[in-house]
CSV table of C-alpha atoms in Angstrom, one decimal:
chain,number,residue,atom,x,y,z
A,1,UNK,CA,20.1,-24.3,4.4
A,2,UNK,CA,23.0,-24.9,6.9
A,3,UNK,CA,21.7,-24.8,11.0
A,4,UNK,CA,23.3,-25.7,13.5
A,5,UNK,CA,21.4,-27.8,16.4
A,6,UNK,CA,23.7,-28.6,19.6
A,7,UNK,CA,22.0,-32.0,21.0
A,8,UNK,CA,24.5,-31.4,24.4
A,9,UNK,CA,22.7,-27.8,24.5
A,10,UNK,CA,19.8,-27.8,27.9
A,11,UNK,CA,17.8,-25.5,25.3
A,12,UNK,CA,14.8,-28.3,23.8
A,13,UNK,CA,15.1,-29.2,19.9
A,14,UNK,CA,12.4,-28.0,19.1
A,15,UNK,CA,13.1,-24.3,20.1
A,16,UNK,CA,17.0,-24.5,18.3
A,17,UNK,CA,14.9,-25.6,15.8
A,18,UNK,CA,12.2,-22.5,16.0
A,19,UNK,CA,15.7,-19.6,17.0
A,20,UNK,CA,17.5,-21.2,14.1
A,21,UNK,CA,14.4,-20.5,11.5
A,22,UNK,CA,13.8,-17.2,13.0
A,23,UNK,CA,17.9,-16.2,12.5
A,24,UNK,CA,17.9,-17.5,8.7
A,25,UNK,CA,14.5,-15.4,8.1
A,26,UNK,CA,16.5,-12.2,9.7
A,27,UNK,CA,19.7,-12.5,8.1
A,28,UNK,CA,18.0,-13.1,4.4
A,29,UNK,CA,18.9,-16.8,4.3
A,30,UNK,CA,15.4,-17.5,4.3
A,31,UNK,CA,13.1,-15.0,2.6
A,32,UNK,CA,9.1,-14.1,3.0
A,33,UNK,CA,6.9,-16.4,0.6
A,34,UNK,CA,9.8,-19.2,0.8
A,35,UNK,CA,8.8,-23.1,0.6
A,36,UNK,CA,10.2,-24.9,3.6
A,37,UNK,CA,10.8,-28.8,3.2
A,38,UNK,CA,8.3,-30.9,4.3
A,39,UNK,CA,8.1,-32.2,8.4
A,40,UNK,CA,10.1,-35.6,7.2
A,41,UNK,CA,12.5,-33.6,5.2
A,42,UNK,CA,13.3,-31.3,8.2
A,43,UNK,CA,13.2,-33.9,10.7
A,44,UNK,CA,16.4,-35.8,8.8
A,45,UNK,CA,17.8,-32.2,8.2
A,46,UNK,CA,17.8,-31.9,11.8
A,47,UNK,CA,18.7,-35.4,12.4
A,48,UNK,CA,15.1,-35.6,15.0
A,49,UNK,CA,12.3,-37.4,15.8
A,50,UNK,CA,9.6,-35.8,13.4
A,51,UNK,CA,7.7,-35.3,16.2
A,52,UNK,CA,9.9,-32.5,17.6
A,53,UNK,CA,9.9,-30.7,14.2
A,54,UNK,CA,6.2,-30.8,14.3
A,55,UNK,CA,6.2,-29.2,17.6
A,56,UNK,CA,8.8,-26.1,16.6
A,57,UNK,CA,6.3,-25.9,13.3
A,58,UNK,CA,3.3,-25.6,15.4
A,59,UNK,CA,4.5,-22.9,17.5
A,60,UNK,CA,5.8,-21.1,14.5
A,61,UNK,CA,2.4,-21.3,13.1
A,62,UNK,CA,0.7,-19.9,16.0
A,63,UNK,CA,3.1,-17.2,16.2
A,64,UNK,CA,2.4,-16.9,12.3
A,65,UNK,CA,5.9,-16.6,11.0
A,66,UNK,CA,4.9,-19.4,8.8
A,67,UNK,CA,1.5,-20.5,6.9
A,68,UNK,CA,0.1,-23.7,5.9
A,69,UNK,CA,-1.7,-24.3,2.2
A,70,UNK,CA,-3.4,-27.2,2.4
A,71,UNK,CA,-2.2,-29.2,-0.6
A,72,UNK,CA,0.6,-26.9,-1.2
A,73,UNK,CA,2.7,-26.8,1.4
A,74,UNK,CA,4.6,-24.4,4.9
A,75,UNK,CA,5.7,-21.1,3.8
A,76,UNK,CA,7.1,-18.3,5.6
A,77,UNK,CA,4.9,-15.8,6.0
A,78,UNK,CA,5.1,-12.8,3.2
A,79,UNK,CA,3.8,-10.4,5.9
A,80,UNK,CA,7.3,-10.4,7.6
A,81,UNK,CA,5.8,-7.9,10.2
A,82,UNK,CA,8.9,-6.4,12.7
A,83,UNK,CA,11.4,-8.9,11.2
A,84,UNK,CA,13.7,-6.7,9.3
A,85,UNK,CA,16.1,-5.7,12.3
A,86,UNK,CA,19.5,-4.6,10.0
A,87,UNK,CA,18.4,-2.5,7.0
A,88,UNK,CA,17.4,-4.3,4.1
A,89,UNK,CA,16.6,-4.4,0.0
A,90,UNK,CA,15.6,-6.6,-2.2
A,91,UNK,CA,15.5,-5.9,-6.1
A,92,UNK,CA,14.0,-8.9,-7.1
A,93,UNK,CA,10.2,-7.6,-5.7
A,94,UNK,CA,7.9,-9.3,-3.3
A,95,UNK,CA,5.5,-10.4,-6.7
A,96,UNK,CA,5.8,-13.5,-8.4
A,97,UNK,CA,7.1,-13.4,-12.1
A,98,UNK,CA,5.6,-16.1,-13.0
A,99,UNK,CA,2.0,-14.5,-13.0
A,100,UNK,CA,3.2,-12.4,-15.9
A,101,UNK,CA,4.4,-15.7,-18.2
A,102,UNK,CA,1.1,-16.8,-19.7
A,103,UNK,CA,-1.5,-14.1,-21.1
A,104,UNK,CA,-5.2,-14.2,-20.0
A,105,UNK,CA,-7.9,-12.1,-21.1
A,106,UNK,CA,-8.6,-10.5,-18.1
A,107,UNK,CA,-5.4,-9.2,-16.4
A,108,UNK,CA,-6.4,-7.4,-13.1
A,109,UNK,CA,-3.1,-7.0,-12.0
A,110,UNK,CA,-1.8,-3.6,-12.8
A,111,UNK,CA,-2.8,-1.2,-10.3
A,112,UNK,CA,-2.3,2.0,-12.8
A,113,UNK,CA,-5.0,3.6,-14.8
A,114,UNK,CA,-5.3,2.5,-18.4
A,115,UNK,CA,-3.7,4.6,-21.0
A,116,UNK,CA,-7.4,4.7,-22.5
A,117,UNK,CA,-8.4,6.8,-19.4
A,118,UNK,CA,-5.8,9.3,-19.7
A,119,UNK,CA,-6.9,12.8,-20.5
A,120,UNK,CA,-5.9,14.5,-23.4
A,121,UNK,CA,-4.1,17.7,-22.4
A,122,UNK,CA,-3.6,20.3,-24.3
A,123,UNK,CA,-0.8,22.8,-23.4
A,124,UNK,CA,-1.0,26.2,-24.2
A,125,UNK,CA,2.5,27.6,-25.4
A,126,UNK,CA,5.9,27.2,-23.2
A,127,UNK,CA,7.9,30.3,-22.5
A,128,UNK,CA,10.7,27.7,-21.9
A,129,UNK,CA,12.7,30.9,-20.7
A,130,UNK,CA,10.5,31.4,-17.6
A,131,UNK,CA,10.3,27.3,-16.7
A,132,UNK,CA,14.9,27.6,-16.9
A,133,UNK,CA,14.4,30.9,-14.4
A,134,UNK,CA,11.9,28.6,-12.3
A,135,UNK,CA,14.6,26.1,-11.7
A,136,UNK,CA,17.0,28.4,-10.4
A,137,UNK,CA,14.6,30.1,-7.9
A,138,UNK,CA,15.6,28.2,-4.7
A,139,UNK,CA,11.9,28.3,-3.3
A,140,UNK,CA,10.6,26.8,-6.2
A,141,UNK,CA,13.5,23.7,-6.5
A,142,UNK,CA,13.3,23.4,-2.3
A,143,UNK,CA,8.9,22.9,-1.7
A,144,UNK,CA,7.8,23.3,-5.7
A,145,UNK,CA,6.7,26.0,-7.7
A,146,UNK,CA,4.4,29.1,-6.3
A,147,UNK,CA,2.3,28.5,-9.2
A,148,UNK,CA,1.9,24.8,-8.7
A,149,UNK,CA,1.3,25.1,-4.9
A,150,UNK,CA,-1.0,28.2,-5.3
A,151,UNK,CA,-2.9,25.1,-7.6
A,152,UNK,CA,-2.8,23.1,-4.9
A,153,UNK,CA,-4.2,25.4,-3.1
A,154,UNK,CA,-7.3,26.1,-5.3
A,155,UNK,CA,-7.8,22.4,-6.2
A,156,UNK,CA,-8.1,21.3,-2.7
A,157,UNK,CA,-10.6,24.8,-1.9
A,158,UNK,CA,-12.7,23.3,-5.0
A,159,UNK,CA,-12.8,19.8,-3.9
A,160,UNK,CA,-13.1,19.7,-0.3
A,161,UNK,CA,-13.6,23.2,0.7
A,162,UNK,CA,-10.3,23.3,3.1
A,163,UNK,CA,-8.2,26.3,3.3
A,164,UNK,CA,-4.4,25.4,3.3
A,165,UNK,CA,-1.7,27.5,4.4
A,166,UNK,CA,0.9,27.6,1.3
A,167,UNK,CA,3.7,27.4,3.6
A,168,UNK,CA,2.6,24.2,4.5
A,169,UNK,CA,2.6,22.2,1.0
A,170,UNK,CA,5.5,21.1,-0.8
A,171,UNK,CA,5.4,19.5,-4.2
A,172,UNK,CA,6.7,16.2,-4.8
A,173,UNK,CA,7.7,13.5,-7.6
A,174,UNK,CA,5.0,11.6,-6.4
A,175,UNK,CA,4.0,9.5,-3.5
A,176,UNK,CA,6.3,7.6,-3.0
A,177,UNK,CA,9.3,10.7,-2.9
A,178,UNK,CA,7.2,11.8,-0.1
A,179,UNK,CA,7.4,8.3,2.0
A,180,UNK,CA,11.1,8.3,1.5
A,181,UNK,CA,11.7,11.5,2.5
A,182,UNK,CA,9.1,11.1,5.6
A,183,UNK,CA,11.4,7.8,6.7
A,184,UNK,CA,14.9,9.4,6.0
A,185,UNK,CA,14.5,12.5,7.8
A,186,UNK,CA,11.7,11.3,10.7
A,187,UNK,CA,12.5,7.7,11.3
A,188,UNK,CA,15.5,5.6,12.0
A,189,UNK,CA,16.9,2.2,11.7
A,190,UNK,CA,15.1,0.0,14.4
A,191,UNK,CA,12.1,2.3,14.6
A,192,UNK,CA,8.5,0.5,14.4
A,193,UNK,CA,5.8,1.7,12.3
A,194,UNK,CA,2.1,0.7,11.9
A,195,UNK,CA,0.3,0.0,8.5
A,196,UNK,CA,-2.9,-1.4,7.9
A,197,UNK,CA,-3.4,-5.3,7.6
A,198,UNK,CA,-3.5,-5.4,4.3
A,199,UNK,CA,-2.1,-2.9,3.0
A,200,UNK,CA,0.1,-1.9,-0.3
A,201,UNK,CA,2.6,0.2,2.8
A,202,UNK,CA,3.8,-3.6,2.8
A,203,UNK,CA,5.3,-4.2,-0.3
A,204,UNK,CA,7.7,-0.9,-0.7
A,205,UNK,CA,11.1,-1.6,-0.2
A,206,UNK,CA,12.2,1.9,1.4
A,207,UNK,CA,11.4,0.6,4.7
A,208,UNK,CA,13.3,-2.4,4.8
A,209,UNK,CA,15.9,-0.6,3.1
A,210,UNK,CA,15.9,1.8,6.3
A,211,UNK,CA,16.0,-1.2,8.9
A,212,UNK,CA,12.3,0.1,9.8
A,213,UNK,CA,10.7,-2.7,11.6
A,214,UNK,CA,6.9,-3.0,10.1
A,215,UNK,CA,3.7,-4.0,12.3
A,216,UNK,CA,0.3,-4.3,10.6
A,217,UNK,CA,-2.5,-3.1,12.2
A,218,UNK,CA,-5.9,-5.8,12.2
A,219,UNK,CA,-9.1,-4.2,9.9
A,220,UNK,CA,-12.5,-4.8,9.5
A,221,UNK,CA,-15.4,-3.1,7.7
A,222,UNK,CA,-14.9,0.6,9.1
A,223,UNK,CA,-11.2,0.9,9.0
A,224,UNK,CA,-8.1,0.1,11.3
A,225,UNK,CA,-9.6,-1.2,14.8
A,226,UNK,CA,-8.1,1.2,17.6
A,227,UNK,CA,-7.3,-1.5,20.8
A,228,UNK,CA,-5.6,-3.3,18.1
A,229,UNK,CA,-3.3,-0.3,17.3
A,230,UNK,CA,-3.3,0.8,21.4
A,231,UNK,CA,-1.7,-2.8,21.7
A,232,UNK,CA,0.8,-2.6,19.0
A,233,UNK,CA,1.6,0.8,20.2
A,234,UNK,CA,2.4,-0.1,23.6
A,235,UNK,CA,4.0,-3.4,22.7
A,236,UNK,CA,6.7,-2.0,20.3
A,237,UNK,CA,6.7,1.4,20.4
A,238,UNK,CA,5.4,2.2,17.6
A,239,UNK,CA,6.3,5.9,15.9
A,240,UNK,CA,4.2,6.5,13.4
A,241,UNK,CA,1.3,5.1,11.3
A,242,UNK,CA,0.9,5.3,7.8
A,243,UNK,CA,-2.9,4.7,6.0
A,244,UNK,CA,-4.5,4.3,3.0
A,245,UNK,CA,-8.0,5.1,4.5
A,246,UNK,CA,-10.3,6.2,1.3
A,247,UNK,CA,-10.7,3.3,-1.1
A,248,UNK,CA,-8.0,1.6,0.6
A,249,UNK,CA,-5.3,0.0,-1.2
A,250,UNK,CA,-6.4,-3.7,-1.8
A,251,UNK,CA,-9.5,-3.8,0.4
A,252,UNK,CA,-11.3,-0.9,-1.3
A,253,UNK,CA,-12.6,0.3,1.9
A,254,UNK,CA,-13.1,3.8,3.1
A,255,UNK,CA,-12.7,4.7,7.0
A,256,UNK,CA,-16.2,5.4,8.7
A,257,UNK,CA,-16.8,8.5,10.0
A,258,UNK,CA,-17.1,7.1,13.7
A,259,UNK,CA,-13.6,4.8,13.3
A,260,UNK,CA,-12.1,8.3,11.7
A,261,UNK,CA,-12.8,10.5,14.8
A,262,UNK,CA,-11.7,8.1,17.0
A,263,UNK,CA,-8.3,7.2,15.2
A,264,UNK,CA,-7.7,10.9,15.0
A,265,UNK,CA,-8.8,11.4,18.7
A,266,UNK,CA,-6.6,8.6,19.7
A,267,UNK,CA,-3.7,9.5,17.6
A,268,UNK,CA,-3.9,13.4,19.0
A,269,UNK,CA,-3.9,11.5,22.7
A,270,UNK,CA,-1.0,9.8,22.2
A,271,UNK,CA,1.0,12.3,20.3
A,272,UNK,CA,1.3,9.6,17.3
A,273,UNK,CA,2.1,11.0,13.9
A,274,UNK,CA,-0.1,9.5,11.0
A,275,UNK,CA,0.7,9.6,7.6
A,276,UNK,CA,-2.3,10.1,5.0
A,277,UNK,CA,-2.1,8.7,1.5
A,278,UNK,CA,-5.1,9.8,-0.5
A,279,UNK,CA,-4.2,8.2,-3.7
A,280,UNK,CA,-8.4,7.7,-4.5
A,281,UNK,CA,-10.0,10.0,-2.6
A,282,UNK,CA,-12.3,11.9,-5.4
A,283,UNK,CA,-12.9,8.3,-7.4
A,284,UNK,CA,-16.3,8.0,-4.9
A,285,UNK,CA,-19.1,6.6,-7.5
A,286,UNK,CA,-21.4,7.7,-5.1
A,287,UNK,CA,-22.4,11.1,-3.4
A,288,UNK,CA,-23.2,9.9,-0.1
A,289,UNK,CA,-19.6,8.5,0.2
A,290,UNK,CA,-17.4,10.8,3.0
A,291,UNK,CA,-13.9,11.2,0.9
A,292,UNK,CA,-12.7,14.3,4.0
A,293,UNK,CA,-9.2,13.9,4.7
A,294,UNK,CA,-8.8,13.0,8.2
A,295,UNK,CA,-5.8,16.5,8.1
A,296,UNK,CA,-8.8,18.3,7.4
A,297,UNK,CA,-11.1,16.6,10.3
A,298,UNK,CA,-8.0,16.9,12.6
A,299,UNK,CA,-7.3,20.0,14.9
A,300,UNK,CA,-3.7,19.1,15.5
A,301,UNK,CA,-0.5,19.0,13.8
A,302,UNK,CA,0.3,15.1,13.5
A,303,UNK,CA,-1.1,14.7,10.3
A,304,UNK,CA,0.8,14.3,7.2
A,305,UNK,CA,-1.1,14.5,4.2
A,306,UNK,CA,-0.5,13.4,0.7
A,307,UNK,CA,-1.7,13.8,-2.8
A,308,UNK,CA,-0.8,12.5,-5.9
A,309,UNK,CA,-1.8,12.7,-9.7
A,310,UNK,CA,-0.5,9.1,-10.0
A,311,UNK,CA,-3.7,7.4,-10.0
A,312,UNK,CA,-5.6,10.2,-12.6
A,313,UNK,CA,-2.4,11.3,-15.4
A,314,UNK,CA,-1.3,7.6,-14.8
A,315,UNK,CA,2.8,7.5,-14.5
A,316,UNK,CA,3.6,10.0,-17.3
A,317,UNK,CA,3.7,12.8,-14.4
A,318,UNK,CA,5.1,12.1,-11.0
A,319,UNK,CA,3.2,15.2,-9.5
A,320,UNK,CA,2.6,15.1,-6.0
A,321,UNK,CA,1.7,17.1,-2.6
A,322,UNK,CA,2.6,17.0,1.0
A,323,UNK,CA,0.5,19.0,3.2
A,324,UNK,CA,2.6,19.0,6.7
A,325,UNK,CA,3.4,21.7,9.3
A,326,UNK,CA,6.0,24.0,8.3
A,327,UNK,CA,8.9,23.6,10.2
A,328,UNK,CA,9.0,19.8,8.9
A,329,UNK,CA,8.1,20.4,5.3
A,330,UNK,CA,11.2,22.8,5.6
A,331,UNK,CA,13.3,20.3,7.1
A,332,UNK,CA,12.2,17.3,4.7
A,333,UNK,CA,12.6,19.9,1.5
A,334,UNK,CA,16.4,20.3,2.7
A,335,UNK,CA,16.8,16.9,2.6
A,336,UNK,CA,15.7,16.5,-0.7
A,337,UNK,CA,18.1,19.1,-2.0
A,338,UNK,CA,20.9,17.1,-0.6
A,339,UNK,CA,19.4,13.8,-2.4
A,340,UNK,CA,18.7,15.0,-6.0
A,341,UNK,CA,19.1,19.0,-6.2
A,342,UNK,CA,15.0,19.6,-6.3
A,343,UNK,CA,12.3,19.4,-9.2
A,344,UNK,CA,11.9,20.0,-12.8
A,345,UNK,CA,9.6,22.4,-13.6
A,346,UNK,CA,8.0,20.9,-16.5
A,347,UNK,CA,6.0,18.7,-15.2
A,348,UNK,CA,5.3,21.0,-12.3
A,349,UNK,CA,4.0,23.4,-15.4
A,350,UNK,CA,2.0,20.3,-16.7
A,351,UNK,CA,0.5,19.2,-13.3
A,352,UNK,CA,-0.8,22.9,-12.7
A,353,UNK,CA,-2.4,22.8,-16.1
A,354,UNK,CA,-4.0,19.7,-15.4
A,355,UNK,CA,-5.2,21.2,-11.9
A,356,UNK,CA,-6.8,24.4,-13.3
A,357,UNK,CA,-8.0,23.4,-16.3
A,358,UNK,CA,-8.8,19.6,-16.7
A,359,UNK,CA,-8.9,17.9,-12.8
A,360,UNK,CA,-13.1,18.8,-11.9
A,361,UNK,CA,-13.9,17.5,-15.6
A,362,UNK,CA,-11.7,14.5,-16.0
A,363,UNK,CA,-12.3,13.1,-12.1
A,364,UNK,CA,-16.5,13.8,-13.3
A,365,UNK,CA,-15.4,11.5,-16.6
A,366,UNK,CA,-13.5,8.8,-14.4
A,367,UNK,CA,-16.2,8.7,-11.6
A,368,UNK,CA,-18.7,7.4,-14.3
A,369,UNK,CA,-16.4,5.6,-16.4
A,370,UNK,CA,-14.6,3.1,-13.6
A,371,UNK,CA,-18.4,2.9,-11.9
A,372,UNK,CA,-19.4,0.9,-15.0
A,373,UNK,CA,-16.3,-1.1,-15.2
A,374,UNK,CA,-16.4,-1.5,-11.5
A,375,UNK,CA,-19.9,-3.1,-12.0
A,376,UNK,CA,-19.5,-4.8,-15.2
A,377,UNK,CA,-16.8,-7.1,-13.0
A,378,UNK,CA,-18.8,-7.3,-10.1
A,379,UNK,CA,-21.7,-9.0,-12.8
A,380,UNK,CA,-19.3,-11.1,-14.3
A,381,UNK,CA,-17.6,-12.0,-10.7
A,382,UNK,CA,-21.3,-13.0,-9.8
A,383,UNK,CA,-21.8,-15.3,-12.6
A,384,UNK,CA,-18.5,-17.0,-12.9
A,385,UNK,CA,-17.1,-16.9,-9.4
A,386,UNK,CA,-19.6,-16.3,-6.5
A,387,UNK,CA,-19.4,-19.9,-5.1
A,388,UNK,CA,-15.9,-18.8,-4.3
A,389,UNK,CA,-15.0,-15.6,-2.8
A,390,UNK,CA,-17.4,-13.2,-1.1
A,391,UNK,CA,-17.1,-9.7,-1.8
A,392,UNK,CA,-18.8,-6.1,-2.2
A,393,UNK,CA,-19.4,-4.0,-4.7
A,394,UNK,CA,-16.7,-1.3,-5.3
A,395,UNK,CA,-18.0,2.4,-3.9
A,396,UNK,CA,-14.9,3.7,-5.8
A,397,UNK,CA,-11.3,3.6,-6.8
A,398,UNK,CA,-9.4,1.1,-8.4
A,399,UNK,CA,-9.9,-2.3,-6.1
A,400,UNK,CA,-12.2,-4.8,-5.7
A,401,UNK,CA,-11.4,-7.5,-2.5
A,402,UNK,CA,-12.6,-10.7,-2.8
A,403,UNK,CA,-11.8,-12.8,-0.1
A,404,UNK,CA,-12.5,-16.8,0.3
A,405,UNK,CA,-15.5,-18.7,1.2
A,406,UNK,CA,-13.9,-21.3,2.7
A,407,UNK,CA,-9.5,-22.5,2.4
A,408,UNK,CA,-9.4,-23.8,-0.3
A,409,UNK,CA,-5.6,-25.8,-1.8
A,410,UNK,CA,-3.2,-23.4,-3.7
A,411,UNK,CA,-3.8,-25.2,-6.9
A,412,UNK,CA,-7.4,-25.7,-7.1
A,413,UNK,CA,-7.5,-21.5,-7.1
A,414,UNK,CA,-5.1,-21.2,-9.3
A,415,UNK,CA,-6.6,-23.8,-12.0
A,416,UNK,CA,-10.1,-22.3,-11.5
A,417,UNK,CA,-8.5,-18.8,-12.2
A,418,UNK,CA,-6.6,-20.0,-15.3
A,419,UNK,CA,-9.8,-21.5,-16.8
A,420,UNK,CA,-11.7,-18.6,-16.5
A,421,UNK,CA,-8.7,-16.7,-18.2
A,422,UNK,CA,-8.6,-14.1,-15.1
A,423,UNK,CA,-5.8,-13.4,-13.1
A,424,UNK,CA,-5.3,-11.5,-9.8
A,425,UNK,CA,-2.8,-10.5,-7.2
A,426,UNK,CA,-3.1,-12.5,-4.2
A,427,UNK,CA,-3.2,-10.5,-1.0
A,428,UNK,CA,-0.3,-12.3,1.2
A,429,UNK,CA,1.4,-9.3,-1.4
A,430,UNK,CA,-0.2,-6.6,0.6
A,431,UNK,CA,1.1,-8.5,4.0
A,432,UNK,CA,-2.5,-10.6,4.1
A,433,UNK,CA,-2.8,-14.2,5.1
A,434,UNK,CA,-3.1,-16.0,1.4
A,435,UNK,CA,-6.9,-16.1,1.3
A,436,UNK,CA,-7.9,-13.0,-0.9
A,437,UNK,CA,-7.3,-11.7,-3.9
A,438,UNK,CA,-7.3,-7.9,-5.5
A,439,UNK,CA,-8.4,-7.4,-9.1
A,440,UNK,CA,-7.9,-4.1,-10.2
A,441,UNK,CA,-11.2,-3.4,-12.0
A,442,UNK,CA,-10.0,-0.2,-14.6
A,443,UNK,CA,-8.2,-2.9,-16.6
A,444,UNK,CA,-11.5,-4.9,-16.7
A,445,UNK,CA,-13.3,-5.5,-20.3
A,446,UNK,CA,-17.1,-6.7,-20.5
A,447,UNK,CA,-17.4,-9.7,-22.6
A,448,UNK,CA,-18.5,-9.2,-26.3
């Protein structure tokens, strides 16, 4: 690290010492999830009395650009919320390698389904002809295939009993096409978005590689809490919001129904758009469980909506759906054809197969499947790890949450983690403070 602290300057130590922290996190000499030296070790670095260190780390802390482990050490704080002012990306990823280095029977780290879970499709004959004539239909390389969207169409009719205008759903290569398309041709450098706190929204790169500043909206039990996104949207002008809101993305949560009308009622209000991911919606293990899309439970037009088949064919096909008032799925769709020329119609072909033919059954099969999985953790979690994390049963998707019982040091998790041959992702990934982890229950085996 190289700073520079001007003892003739009238500005204290301590804050050179906080500006000149803040500038190396900005400009990438100091990245999220870094070590800093110890207090002494700064304090010569600085050539000051350790007590004006302290104070700069203090403040830092309360402002909570950096963390404190006990018995590990200060960090800078992975969340990185509204830091990233120049645009931005990192190839080396936000998760450590090293969790990967050492096997362990139960690794709950991989967010995909298991290849186990897959269903087995069988295609009926290709008239490869009429997939080659597909691709040079403009319509069909600009939103997706009619055939494909007309699925769309009949899938979400089946599943949720909402009507959808066909002009108003383009196909994508998945979710997150559709995000980068959203923040290319809706957002620009030095715009502010809000994502839920935690929230997987974090650890894509396409927003720092924009110069998108990111703010994370507080949770608790029902879903994002509204005064806290009123004061974020006041405070830094925030443009849009983007949500994870059935079985969340690591929390597991799903939005109440009282939290879901007042987001959308205070998001209609203030004209803010909102951006829908609905990555779980039908994995509910239980009936009672509301999966509606708040597009569907909204009157207006702010909504963007998005499907995928990511999290049911696995990553085999990057199908996905945006479901978006016309004139900006048209203007999002051109974009696209300037970026990469459209979509192959093969897996359009397959994912409409899949839709008509095998979605109702398979999501029946996986419902009951990941339900026993999801409990067979939960039992195991209760016998092995209860004195450690609190948690709640998993209602559906992929995620279990299991947050602290009380700090505890870096290590002692760790070791007690290791011993029991289990391994997590810890949830200052998803933005979060360091004091949860997410295991990803499909990849879960019962003991013999």
């Amino acid at each position: 690290m190289h700073f520079d602290i001007k003892k003739s300057s009238k500005k204290p130590l301590y804050q050179q010492i906080i500006e000149s922290i803040e500038e190396a996190l900005i400009a990438g000499k100091l990245l999220p999830g870094e070590k800093l030296p110890s207090e002494r070790e700064l304090s010569h670095f600085f050539s000051v009395n350790r007590s004006t260190v302290v104070r700069a780390m203090d403040e830092l802390h309360e402002r909570r650009l950096i963390i404190r482990k006990v018995g590990s050490g200060t960090y800078i704080n992975p969340q990185k919320w509204g830091q990233f002012s120049k645009p931005r990306l990192q190839w080396n990823g936000a998760l450590n390698k090293e969790i990967f280095q050492h096997p362990v029977k139960y690794n709950l780290t991989n967010g995909d389904l298991p290849t186990e879970l897959y269903p087995s499709l069988q295609l009926p004959e290709i008239d490869w002809q009429l997939l080659l004539e597909a691709e040079r239909e403009q319509e069909s390389m600009r939103l997706g295939t009619i055939d494909l969207r007309e699925a769309v169409q009949r899938y979400l009719q089946r599943s949720h009993q909402w009507n959808v205008p066909i002009e108003e759903i383009m196909i994508t290569s998945g979710t997150q096409q559709a995000l980068s398309l959203i923040a290319l041709g809706l957002l620009k450098s030095g715009d502010s978005i809000a994502i839920e706190n935690p929230s997987y929204f974090y650890s894509l790169s396409i927003f720092q590689a924009l110069g998108i500043r990111i703010y994370g909206i507080p949770m608790d039990r029902e879903g994002i809490i509204i005064s806290k996104l009123d004061q974020l949207l006041h405070k830094h002008r925030i443009k849009m919001i983007f949500i994870n809101p059935v079985f969340h993305n690591p929390t597991g949560r799903v939005i109440s129904l009282k939290r879901k009308e007042l987001l959308i009622s205070y998001c209609h209000r203030k004209q803010l758009p909102i951006v829908e991911d609905d990555a779980y919606g039908q994995l509910k293990f239980y009936n009672y469980i509301d999966n509606t899309p708040l597009k569907m439970a909204s009157k207006g037009d702010n909504i963007f909506y998005l499907g995928s088949l990511s999290k049911y064919l696995g990553r085999s096909i990057r199908i996905g759906w945006m479901i978006a008032p016309r004139s900006i799925i048209e203007n999002l769709a051109n974009i696209r054809q300037q970026l990469d020329s459209g979509l192959s119609s093969l897996p359009q072909y397959m994912a409409q197969h899949y839709l008509d033919h095998y979605a109702s059954r398979h999501e029946v099969e996986l419902q009951r499947t990941l339900k026993i999985k999801a409990d067979q953790f939960t039992n195991w979690l209760d016998y092995n790890l209860s004195d450690l994390f609190n948690y709640e049963r998993p209602q559906g998707g992929f995620h279990l949450f299991a947050e602290l019982k009380m700090e505890r040091s870096q290590k002692e998790i760790e070791k007690r983690l290791l011993d029991l041959e289990i391994r997590g992702i810890e949830d200052s990934y998803f933005g979060g403070d360091g004091l949860a982890y997410r295991f990803s229950f499909p990849h879960f085996s019962s003991p013999q």
